[in-house]
Coordinates of C-alpha atoms and ligand atoms in Angstrom, one line a residue:
Chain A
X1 CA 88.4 85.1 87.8
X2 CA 84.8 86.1 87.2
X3 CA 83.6 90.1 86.6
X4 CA 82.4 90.2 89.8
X5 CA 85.7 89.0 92.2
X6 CA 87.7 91.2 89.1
X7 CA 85.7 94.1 90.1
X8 CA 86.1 93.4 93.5
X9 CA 89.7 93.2 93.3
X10 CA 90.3 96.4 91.8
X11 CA 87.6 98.4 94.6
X12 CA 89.8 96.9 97.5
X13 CA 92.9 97.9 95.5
X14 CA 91.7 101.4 94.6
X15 CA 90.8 102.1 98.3
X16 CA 94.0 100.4 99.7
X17 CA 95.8 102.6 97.4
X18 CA 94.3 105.5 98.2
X19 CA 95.4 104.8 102.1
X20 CA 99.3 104.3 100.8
X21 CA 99.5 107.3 98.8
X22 CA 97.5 109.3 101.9
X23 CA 100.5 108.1 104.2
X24 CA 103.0 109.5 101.1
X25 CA 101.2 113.1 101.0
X26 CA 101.3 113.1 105.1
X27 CA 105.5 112.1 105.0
X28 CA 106.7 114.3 102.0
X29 CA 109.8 114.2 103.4
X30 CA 109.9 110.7 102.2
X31 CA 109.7 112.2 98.3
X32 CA 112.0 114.6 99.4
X33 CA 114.8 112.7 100.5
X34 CA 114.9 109.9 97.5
X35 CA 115.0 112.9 95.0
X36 CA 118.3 114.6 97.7
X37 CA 120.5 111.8 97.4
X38 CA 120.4 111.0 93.3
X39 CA 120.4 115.0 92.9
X40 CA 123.6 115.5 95.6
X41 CA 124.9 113.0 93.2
X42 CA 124.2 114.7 90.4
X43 CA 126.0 117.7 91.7
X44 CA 128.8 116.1 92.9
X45 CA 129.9 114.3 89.4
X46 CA 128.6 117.5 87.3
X47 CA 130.7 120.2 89.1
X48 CA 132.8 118.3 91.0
X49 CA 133.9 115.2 89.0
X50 CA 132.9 116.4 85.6
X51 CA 135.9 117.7 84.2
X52 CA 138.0 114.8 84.9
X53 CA 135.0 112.2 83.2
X54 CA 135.8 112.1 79.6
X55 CA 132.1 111.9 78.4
X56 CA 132.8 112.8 74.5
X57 CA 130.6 115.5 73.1
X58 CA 127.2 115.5 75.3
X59 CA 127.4 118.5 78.3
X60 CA 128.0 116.3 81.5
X61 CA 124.6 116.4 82.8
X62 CA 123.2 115.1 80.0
X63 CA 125.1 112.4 79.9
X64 CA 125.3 111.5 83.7
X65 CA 121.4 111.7 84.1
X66 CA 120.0 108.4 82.9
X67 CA 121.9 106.7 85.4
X68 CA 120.8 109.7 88.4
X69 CA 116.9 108.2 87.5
X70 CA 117.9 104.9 87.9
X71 CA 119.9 105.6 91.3
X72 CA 116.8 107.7 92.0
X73 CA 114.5 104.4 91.6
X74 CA 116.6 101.9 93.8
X75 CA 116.6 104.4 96.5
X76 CA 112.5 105.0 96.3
X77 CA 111.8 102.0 96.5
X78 CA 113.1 101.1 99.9
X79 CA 109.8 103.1 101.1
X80 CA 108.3 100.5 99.8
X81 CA 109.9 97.6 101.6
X82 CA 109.6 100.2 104.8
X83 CA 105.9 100.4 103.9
X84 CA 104.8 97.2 103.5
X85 CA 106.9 96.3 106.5
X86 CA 105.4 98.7 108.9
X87 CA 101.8 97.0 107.4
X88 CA 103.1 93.4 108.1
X89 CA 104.1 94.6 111.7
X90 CA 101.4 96.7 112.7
X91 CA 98.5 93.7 112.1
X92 CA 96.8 96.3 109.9
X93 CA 97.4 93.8 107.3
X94 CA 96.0 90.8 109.3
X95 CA 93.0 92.9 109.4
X96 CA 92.6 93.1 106.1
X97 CA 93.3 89.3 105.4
X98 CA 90.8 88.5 107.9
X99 CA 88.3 90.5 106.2
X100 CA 86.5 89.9 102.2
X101 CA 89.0 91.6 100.7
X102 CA 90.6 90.7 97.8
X103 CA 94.1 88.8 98.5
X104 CA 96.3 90.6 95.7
X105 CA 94.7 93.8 96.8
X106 CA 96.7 94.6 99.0
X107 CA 100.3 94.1 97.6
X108 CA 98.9 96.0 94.3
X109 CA 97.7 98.8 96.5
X110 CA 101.6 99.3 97.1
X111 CA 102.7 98.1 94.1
X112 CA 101.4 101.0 92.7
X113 CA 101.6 103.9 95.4
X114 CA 105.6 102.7 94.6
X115 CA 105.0 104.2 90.9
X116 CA 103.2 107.0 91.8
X117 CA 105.9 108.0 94.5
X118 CA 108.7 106.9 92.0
X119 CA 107.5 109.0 89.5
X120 CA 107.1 112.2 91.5
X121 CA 110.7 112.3 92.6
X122 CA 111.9 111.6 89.3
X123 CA 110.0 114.6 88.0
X124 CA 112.1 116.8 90.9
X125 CA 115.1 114.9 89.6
X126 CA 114.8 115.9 86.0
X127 CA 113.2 119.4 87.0
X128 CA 116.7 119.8 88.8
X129 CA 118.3 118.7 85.8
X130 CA 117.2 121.1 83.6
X131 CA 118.1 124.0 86.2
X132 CA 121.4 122.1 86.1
X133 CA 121.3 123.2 82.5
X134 CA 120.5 119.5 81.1
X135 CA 118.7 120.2 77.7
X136 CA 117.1 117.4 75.1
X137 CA 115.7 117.8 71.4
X138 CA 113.9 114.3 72.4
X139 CA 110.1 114.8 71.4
X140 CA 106.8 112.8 72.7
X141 CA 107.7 109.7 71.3
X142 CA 111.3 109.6 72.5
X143 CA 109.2 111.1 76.1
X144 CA 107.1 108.2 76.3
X145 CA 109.5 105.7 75.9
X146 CA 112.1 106.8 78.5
X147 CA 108.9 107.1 81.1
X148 CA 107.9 103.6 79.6
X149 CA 111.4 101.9 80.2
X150 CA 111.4 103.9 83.7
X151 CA 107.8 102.6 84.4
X152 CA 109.4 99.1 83.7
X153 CA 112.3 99.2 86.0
X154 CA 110.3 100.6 88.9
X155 CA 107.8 97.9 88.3
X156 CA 110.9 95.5 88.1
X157 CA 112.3 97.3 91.5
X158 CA 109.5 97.5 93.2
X159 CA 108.4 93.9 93.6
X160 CA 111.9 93.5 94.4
X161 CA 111.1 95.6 97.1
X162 CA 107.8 93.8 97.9
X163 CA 110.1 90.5 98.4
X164 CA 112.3 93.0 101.0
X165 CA 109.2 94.0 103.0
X166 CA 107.5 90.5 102.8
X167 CA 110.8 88.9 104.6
X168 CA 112.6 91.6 106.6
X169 CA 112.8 91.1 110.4
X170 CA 113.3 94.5 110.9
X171 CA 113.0 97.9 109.3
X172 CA 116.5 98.1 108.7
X173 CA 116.6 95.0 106.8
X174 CA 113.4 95.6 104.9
X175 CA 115.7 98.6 103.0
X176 CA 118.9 97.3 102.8
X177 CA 117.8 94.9 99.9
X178 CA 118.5 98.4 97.7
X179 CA 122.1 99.3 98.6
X180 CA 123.5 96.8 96.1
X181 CA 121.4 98.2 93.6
X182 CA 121.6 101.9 94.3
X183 CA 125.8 101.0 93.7
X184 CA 125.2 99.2 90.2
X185 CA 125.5 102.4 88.3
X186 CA 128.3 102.9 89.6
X187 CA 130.0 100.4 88.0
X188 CA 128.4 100.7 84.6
X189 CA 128.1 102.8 81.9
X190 CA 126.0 105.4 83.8
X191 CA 129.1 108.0 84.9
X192 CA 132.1 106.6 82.7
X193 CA 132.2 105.2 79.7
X194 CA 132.6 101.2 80.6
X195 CA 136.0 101.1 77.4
X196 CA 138.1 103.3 80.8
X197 CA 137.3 100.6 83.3
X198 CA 139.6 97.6 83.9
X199 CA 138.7 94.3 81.8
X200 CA 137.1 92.2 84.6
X201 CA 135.2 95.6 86.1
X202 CA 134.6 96.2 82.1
X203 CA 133.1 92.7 81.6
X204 CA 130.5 93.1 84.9
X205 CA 129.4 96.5 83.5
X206 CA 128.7 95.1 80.3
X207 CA 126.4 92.2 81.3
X208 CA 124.5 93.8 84.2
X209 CA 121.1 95.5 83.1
X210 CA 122.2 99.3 84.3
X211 CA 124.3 100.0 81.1
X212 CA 121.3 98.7 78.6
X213 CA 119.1 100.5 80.5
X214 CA 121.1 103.9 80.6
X215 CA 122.5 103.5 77.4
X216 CA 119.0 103.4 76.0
X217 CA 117.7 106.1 77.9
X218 CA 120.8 107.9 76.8
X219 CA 120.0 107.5 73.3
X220 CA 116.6 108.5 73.4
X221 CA 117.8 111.9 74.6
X222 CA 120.3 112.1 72.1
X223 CA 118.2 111.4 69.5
X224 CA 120.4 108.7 68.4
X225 CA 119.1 105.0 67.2
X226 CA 118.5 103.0 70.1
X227 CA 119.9 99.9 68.9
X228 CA 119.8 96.2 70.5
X229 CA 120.7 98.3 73.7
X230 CA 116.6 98.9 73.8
X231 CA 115.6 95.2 73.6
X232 CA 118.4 94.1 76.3
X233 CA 117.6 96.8 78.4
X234 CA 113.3 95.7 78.2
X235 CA 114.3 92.1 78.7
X236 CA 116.3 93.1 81.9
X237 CA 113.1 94.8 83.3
X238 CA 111.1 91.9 81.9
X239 CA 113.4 89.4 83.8
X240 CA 113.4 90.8 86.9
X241 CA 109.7 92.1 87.2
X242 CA 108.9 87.8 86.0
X243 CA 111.3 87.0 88.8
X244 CA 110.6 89.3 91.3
X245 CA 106.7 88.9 90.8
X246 CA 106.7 85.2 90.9
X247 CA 109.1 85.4 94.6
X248 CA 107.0 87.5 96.1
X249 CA 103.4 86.2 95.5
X250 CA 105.0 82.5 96.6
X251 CA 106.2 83.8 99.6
X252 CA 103.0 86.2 100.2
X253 CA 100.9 82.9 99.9
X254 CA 103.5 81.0 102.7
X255 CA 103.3 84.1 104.9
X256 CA 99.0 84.7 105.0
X257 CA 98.5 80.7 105.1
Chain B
X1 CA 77.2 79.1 114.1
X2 CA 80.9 77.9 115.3
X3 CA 82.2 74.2 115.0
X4 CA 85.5 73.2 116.0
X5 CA 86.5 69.5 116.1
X6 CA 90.2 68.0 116.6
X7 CA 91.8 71.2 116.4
X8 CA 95.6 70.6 116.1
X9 CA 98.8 73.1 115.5
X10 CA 102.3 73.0 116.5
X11 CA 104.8 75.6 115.8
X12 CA 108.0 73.5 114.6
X13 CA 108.5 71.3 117.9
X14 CA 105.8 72.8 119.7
X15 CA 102.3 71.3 119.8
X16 CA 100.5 74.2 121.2
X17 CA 97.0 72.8 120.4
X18 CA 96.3 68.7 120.5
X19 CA 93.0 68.2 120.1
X20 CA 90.2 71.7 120.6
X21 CA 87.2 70.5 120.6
X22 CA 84.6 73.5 120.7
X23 CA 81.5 74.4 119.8
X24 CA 79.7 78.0 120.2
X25 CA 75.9 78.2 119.6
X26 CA 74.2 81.2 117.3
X27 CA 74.0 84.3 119.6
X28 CA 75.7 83.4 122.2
X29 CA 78.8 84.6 124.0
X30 CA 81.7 81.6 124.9
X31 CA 84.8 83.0 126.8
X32 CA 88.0 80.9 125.9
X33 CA 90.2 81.0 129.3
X34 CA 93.7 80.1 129.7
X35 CA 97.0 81.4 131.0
X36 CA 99.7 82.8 129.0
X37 CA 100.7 80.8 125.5
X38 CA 97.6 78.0 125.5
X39 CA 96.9 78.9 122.2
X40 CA 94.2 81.3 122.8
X41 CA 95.0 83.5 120.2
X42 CA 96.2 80.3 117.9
X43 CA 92.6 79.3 118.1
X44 CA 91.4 82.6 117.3
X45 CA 94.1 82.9 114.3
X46 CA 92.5 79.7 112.7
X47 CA 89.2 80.5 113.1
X48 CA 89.9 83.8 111.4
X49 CA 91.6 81.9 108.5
X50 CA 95.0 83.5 109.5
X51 CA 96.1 80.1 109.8
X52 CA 96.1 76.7 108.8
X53 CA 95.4 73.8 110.9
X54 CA 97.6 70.6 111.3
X55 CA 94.4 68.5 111.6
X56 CA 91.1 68.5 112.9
X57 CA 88.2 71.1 111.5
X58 CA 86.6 73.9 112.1
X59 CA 83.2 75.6 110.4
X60 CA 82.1 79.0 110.7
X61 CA 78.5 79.4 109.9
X62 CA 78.6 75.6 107.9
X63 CA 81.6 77.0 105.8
X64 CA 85.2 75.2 106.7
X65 CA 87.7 77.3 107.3
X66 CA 90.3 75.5 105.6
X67 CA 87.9 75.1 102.3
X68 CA 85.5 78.1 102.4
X69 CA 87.6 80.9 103.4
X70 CA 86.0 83.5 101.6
X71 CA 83.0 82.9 103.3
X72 CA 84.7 82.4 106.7
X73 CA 86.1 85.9 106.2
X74 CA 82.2 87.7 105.2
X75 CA 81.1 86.4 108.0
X76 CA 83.7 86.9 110.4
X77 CA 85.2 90.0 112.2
X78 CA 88.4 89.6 114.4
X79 CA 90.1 92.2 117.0
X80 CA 93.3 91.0 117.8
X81 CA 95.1 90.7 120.6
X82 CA 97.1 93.9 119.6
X83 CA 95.0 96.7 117.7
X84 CA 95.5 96.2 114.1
X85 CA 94.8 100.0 113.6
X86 CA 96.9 102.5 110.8
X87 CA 98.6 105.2 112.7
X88 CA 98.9 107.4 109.8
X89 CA 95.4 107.8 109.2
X90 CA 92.7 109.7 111.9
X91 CA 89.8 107.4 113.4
X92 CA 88.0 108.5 111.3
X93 CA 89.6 107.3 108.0
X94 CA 90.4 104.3 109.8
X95 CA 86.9 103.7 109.6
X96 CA 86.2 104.6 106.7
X97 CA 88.8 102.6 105.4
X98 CA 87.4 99.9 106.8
X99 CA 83.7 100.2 105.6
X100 CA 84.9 101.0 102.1
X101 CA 86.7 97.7 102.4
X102 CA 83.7 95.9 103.2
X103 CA 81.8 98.0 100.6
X104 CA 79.4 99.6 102.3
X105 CA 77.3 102.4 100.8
X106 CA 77.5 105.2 103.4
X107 CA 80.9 104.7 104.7
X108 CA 81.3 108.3 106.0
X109 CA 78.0 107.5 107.8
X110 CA 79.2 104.6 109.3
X111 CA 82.4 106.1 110.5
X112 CA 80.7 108.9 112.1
X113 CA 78.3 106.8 114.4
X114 CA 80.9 104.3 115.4
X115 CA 82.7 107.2 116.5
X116 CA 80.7 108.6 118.9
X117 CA 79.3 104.8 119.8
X118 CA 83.0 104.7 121.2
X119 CA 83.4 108.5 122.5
X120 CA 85.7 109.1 119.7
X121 CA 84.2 111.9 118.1
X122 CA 86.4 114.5 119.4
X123 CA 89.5 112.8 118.3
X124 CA 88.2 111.3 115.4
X125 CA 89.9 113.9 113.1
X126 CA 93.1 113.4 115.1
X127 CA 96.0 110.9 113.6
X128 CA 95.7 107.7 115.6
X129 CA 99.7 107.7 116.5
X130 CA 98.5 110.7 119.2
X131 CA 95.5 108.2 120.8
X132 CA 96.3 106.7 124.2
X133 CA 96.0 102.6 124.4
X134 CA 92.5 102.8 125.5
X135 CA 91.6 104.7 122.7
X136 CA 93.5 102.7 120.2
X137 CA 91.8 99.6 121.6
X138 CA 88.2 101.1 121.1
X139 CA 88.7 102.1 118.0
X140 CA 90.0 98.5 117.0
X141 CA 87.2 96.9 118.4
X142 CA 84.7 99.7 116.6
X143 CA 86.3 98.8 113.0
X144 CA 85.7 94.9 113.6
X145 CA 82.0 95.8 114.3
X146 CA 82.1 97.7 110.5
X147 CA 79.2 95.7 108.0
X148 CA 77.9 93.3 111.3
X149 CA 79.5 90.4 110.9
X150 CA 77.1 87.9 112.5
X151 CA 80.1 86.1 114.9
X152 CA 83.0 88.2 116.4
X153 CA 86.5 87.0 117.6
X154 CA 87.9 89.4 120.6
X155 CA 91.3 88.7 121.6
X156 CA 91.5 89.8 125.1
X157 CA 89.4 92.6 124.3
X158 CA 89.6 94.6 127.3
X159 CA 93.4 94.8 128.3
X160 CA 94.7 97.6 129.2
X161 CA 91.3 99.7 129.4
X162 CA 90.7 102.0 132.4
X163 CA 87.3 100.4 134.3
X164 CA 85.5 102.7 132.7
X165 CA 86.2 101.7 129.2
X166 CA 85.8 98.1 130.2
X167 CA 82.1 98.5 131.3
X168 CA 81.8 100.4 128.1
X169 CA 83.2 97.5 126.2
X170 CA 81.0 94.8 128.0
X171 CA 78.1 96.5 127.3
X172 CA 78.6 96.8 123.7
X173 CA 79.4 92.9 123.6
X174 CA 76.3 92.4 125.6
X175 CA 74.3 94.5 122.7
X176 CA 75.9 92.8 120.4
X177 CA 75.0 89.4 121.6
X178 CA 71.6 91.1 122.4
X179 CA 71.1 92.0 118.4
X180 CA 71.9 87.7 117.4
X181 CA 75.5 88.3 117.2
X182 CA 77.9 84.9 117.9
X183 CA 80.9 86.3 120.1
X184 CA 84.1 84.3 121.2
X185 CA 86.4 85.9 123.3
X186 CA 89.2 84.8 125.2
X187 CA 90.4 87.2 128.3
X188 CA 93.0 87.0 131.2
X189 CA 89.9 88.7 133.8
X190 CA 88.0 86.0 135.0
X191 CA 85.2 88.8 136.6
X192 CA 84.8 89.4 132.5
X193 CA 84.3 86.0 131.9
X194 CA 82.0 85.8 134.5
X195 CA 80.3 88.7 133.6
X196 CA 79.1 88.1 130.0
X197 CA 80.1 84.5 129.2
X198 CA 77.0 82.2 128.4
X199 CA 79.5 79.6 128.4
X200 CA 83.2 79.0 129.5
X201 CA 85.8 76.6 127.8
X202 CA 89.3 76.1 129.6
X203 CA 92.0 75.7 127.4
X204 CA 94.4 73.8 128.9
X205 CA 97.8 71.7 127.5
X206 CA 96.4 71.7 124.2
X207 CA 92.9 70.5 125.0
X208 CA 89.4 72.3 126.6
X209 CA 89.5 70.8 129.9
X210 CA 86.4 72.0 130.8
X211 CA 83.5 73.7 128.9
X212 CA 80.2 75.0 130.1
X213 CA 77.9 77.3 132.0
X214 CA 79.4 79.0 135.3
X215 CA 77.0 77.2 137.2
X216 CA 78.3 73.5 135.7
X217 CA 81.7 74.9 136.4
X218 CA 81.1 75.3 139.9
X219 CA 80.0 72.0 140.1
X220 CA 83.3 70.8 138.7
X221 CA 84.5 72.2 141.9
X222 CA 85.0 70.3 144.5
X223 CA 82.2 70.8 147.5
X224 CA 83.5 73.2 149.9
X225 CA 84.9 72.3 153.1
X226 CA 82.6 73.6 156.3
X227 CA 84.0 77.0 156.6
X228 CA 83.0 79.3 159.3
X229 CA 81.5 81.3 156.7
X230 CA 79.4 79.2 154.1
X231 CA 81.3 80.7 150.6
X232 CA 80.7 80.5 146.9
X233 CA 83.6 79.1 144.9
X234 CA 84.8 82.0 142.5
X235 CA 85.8 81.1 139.0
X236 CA 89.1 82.2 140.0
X237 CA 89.4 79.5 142.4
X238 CA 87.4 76.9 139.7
X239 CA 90.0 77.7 137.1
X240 CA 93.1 77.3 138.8
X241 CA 91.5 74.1 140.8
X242 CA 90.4 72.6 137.2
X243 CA 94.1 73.6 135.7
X244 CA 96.1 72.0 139.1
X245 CA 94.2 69.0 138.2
X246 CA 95.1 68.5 134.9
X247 CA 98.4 69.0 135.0
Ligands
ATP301 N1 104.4 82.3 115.0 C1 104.8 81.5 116.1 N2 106.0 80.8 116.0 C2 106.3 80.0 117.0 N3 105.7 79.9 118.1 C3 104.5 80.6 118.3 C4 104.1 81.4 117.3 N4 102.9 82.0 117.7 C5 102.7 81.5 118.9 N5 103.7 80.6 119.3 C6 103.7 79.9 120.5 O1 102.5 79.2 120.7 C7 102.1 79.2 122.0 C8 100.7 79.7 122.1 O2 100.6 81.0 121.7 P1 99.3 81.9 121.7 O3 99.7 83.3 121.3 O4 98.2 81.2 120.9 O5 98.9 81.9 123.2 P2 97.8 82.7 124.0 O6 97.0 81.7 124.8 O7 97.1 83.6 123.1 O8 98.7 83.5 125.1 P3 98.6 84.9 125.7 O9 97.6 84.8 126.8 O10 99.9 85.3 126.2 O11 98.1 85.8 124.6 C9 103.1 80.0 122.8 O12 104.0 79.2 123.4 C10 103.8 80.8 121.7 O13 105.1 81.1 122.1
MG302 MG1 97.0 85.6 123.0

């Protein structure tokens, strides 16, 4: 790719950007309701649930939040799917291929409005938390690498999503790609230690890329080595971004000829 | 400016185009008849590099669709048959949107004049979901004419305008053509394709049937019977003579 189509490229997806996120700040309800449903969660295990979960020394909310970010995640990005849907539908986006503007533009454009959006509710989420009374001694370091490994799953997620979106024949469809995963944590290591859970139920836990992921996170705010948990839970993300990425740009290229 | 030669597409079992043969000379205005699902807008679709093509060829300009894309598409402008417009955003930003896209320097400029070309400007601040059809369509038709693309695709253009906004819309294709701009358009309204066409293809099973001026049309037609009153045949009556003949 030369300067010039490189610079190109990131004009058209600055500008398409800018359009996403201006549909996000005109539907905030859309923010809104991905940060209800992880935070009703929340509530419901932490005063509810928590007495009867057997989570060892950490204060409940501490330990169930990890897996309430992740849960918040699946559930954001279905916007996404919705989003890029609504585009496909409307012919704004054979508008845009019809025009000079770059091809990846516009799947970046909502590639990243998905982080932006994703990371907003997850600030509500935590800022929730902490009213909730969850408290951490992590510092930057331990900061940056939770938002890094968060950053990674969205990413992961999202094109995920972008897959959703690109193949949905309806609006419904283009968001039910995220139910499954919105129900992973369930059956990990995000709410109950995996050691209470039947041996076949223990085994899924064990080998699906929530309990890496939370136990890593979990770490990190407990100060605690992160152990190989870290490197299993970044070659998940890897995995499935790799994956995810490589579905969606084929089938981008069979949908726009 | 637009070359098409041995045009052919099917969709799974259905060849919808066998064969277009077209051409549409620099500045001029060609009108693309046919009834519902000849492939009007399939043609279009190619031309706009929307689509591929089975076979055959098609240059925009001297640059091949199918090879040149990128060039197809900065010379090209297309309004679809339905208005590719955002609802989320006002006219305005639609427009902008659009000029920024096509990286002009005074996109706010741009937006602003194109608005009140199309008697927008008083709803140019409003969110396009709250526009009426009409307006939808004008302000479709104003983003395609963003950075003056020297040829135009309009997919029936005018349907579902009030009278008012058709004459409004001819004569900004007429000005357009007036300026050295190449415009194919295809349209149900024969009276439209009367009006402005310098030339009129018939798409018909799969093939133009017929191409050329009105007046070589007519001559297509059959003489007229002695009539009480001596009549000129309309292109209604052409079209649906030249179409019972071919099939
Ligand atoms: N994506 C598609 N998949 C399958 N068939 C299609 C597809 N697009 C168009 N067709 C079919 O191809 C034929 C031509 O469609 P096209 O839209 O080009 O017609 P048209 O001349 O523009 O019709 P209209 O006047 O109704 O707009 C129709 O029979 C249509 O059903
Ligand atoms: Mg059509």
């Amino acid at each position: 790719m030369s300067t010039h189509s490189l610079n190109h490229t990131i004009a058209d997806t600055t500008v398409l950007t800018g359009r996403s996120v201006r549909h996000i700040t005109r539907s905030l309800d859309t923010i809104i309701t991905t940060a209800v449903m992880p935070v009703a969660i929340m509530v419901l295990f932490v005063y509810v649930f928590g007495g009867a979960i057997d989570t060892g020394d950490a204060a409940s909310v501490d330990y169930m939040l990890p897996g309430i970010l992740l849960i918040t995640i699946a559930s954001g990005v279905t916007y996404t799917a919705v989003r890029l849907f609504t585009d496909m539908q409307s012919g704004i986006f054979e508008r845009f291929q019809s025009m000079p503007v770059a091809r990846s533009a516009a799947l970046w454009a909502h590639v990243l409005t998905s982080l932006l959006a994703n990371a907003v509710s997850l600030v509500i989420v935590v800022a929730v938390a902490v009213l909730m009374g969850f408290r951490t001694g992590a510092g930057p370091l331990a900061w940056l690498a939770v938002a890094g490994i968060l950053a990674l799953f969205t990413l992961g997620l999202t094109w995920l999503a972008v897959n959703a979106g690109l193949s949905a024949k309806s609006v419904d469809g283009a968001s039910a790609f995220a139910y499954p995963l919105m129900f992973l944590p369930f059956i990990s290591s995000a709410f109950v230690p995996t050691e209470t859970m039947p041996a076949p139920v223990q085994a899924f836990a064990e080998h699906q890329p929530v309990t890496p992921i939370v136990n890593t996170i979990r770490s990190l705010f407990e100060q605690q080595p992160v152990g190989t948990d870290g490197w299993v839970a970044v070659a998940w993300c890897v995995a499935i971004l790799v994956l995810a990425y490589a579905l969606a740009t084929a089938t981008y290229r069979r949908k726009t000829a | 400016m637009i070359r098409v030669q041995g045009l052919e597409k099917s969709y799974g079992d259905l060849a919808v185009l066998r064969g277009v043969d077209l051409d549409v000379a620099p500045g001029s205005i060609v009108a693309l008849l046919g009834s519902n699902g000849a492939g009007k807008t399939t043609v279009l679709k190619i031309l706009a590099t929307l689509l591929k093509a089975d076979a055959g060829t098609a240059t925009i300009g001297g640059f091949d669709v199918a090879t040149r894309p990128a060039d197809v598409r900065e010379t090209i402008s297309l309004t679809g048959q339905f208005a590719a417009v955002d609802e989320n955003l006002s006219g305005r930003e639609n427009l902008v949107l659009v000029a920024r896209l096509r990286h002009l320097k005074d996109a706010v400029a741009v937006a602003d004049d194109l608005l009140a070309r199309f008697d927008l400007t008083d709803a140019g601040a409003r969110r396009v979901a709250t526009y009426s059809g009409g307006m939808r369509r004008r302000l479709d038709i104003a983003m395609s004419l963003i950075g003056d693309p020297p040829v135009i695709f309009l997919d029936e253009p005018t349907t579902g305008l009030d009278p008012q906004s058709r004459q409004e819309v001819w004569t900004t294709v007429e000005a357009l053509a007036e300026r050295g701009t190449t415009i194919l358009l295809t349209t149900q309204y024969l009276d439209e394709a009367e009006r402005l066409a310098d030339r009129i293809a018939i798409l018909h099973g799969g093939r133009i049937i017929a191409d050329g001026t009105l007046a070589e049309l007519k001559r297509l037609f059959p003489p007229a019977t002695v009539e009480y009153v001596e009549k000129q045949p309309t292109l209604e009556e052409i079209f649906l003579a030249i179409i019972g003949e071919a099939a």
